[in-house]
Short mmCIF file of N, CA and C in Angstrom, two decimals:
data_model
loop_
_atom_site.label_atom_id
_atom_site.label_comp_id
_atom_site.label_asym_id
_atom_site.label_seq_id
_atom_site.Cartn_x
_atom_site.Cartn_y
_atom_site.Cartn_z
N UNK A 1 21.26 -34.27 2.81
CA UNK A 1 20.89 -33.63 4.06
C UNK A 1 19.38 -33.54 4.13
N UNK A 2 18.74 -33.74 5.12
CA UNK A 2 17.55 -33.50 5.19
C UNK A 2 17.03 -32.60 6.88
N UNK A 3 16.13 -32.26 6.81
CA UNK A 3 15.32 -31.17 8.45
C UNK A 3 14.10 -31.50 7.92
N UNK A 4 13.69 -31.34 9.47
CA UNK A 4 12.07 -31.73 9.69
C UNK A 4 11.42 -29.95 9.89
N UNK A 5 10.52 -30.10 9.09
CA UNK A 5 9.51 -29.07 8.93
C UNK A 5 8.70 -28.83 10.29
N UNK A 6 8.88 -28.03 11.07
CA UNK A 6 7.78 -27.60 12.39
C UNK A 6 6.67 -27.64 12.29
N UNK A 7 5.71 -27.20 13.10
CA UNK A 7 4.20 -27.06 13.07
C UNK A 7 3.94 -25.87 11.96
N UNK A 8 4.97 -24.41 12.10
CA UNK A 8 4.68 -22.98 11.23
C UNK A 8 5.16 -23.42 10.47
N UNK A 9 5.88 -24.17 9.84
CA UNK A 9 6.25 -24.67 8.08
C UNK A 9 7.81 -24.20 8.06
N UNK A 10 8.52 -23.65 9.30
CA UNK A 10 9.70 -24.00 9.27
C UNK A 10 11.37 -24.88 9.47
N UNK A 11 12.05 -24.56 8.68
CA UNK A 11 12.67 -25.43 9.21
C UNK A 11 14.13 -24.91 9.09
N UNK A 12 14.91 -25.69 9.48
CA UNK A 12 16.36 -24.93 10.27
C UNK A 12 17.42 -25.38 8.93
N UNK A 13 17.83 -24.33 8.50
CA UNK A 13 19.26 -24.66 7.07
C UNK A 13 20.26 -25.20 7.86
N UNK A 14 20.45 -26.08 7.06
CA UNK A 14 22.58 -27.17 7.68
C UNK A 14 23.53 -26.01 7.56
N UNK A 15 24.23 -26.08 8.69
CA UNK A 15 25.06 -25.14 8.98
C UNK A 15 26.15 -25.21 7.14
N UNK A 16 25.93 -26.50 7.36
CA UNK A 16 27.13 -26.53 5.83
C UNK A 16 26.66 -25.82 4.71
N UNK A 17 25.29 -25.92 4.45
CA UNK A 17 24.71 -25.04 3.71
C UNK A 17 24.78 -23.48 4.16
N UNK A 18 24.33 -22.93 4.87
CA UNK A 18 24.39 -21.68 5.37
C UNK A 18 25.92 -21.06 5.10
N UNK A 19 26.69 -21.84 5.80
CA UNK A 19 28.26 -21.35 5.29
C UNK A 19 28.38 -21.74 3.98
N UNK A 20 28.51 -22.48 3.18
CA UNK A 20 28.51 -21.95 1.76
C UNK A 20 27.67 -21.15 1.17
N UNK A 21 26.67 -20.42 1.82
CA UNK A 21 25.45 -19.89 0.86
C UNK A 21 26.12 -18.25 1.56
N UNK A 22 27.27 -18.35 2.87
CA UNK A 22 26.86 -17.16 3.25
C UNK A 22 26.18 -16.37 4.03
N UNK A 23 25.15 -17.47 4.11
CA UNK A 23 23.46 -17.24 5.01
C UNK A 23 24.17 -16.82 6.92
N UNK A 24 23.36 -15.70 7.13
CA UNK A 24 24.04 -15.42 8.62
C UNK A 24 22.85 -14.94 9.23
N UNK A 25 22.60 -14.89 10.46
CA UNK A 25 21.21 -14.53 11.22
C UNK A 25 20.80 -13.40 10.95
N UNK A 26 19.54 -12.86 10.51
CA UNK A 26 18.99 -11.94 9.48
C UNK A 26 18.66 -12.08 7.90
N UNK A 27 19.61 -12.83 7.37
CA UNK A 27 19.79 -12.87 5.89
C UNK A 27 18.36 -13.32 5.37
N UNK A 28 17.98 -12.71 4.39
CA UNK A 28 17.20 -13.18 3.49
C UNK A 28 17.25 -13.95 2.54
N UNK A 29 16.59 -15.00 2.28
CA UNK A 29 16.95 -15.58 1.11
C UNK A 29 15.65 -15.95 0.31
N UNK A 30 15.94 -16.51 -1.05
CA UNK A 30 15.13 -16.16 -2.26
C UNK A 30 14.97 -18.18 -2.16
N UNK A 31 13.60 -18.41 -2.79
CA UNK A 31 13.62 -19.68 -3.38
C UNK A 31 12.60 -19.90 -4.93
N UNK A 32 13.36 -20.53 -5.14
CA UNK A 32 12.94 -20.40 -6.99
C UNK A 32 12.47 -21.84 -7.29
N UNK A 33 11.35 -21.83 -8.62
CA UNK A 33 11.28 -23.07 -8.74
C UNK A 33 12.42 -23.75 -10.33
N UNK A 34 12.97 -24.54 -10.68
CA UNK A 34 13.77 -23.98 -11.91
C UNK A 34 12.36 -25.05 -12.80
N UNK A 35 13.04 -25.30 -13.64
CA UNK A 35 12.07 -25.69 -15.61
C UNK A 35 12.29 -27.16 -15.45
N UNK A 36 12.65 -27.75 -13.84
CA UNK A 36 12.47 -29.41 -14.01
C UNK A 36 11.77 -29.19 -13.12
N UNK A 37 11.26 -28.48 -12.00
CA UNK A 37 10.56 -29.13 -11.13
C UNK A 37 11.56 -28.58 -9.85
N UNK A 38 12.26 -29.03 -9.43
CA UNK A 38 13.11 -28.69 -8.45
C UNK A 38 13.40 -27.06 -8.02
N UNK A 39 13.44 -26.80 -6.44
CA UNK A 39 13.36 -25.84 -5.72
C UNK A 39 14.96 -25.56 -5.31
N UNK A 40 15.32 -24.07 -5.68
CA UNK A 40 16.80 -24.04 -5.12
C UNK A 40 16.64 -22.97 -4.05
N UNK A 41 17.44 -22.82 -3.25
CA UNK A 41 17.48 -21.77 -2.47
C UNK A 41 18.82 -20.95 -2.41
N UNK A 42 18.56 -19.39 -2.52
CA UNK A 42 19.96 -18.75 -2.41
C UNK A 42 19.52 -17.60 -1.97
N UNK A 43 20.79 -16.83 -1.59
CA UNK A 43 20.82 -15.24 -0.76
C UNK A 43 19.98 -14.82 -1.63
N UNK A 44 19.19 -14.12 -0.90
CA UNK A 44 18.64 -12.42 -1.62
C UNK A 44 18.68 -11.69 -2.05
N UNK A 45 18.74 -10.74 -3.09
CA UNK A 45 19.41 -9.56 -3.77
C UNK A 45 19.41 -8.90 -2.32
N UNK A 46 20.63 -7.91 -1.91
CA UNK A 46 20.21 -6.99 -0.76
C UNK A 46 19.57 -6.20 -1.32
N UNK A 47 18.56 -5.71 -0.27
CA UNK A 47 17.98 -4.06 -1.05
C UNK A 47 18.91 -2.98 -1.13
N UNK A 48 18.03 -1.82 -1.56
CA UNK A 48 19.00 -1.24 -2.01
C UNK A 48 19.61 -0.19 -0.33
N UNK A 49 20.45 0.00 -0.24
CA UNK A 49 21.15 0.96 0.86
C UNK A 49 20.42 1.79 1.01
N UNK A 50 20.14 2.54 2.06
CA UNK A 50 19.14 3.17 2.92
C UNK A 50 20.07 4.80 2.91
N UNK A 51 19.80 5.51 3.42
CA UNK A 51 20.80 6.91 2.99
C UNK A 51 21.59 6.50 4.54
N UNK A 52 20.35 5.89 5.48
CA UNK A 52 21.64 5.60 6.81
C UNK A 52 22.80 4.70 6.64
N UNK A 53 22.91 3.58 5.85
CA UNK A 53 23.76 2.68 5.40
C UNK A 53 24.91 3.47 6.11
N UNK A 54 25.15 4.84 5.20
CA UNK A 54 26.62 4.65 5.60
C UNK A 54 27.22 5.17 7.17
N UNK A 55 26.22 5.64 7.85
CA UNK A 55 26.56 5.25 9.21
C UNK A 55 26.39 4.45 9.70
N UNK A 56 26.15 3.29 9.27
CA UNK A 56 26.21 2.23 10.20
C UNK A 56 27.71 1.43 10.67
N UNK A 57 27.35 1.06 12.10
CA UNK A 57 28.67 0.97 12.57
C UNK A 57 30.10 1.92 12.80
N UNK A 58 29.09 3.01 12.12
CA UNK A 58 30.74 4.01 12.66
C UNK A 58 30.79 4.79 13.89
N UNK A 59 32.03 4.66 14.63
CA UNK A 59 32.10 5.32 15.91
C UNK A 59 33.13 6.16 15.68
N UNK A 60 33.84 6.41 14.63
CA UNK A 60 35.09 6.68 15.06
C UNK A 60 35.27 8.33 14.04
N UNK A 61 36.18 9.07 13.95
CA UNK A 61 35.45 10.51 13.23
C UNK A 61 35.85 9.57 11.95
N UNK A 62 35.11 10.76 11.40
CA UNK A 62 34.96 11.23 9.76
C UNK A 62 34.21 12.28 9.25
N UNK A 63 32.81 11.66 9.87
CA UNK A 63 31.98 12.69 9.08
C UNK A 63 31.65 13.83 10.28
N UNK A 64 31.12 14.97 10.01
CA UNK A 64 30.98 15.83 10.66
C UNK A 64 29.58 16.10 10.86
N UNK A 65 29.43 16.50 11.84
CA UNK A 65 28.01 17.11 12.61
C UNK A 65 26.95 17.51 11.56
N UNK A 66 27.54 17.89 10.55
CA UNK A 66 26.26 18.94 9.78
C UNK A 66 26.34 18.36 8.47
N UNK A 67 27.70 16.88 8.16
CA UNK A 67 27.35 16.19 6.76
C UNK A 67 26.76 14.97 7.51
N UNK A 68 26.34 14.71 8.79
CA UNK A 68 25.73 13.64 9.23
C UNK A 68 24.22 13.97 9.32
N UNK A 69 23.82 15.26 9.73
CA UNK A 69 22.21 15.53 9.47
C UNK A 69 22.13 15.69 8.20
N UNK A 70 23.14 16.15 7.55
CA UNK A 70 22.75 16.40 5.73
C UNK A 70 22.21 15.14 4.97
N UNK A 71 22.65 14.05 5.26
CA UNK A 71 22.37 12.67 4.98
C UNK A 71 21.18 12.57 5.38
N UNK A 72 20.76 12.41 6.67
CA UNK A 72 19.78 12.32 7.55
C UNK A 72 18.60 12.74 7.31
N UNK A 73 18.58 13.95 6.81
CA UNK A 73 17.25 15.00 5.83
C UNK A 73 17.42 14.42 4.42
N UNK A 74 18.74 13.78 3.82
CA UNK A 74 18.62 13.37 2.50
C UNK A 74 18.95 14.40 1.65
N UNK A 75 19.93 15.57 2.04
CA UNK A 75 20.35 16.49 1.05
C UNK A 75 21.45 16.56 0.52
N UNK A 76 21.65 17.02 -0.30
CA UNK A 76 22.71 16.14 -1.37
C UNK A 76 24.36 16.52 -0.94
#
């Protein structure tokens, strides 16, 4: 497989690659050089979860009014 490099030095991953790597719009990914010479590319460690993490995406109950600011201020 090969892509042409743009004017800013980017260039667009093969969908075939992306779906095996995982890779989805946002994703970060890491590139390494290995001990021959050759460049690999793979996902990113995620960072680490944010204290909002775990509301994200929720609409529906669970948590309550005052363990959702408790998070929010970061208290335990």
């Amino acid at each position: 497989m090969s892509t042409t490099v743009t004017i800013k030095g980017q260039v667009t991953i093969p969908k075939s690659v992306r779906d095996h790597l995982g890779i989805v719009p946002g994703s970060r990914v890491d590139f390494r050089r290995t001990a021959d010479g050759h460049i690999v590319i793979e996902p990113a460690t995620p960072a680490p979860s944010s204290r909002f993490a775990q509301l994200r995406g929720h609409a529906g109950e669970g948590m309550a009014t005052e363990e959702i600011m408790a998070l929010t201020r970061g208290e335990p």
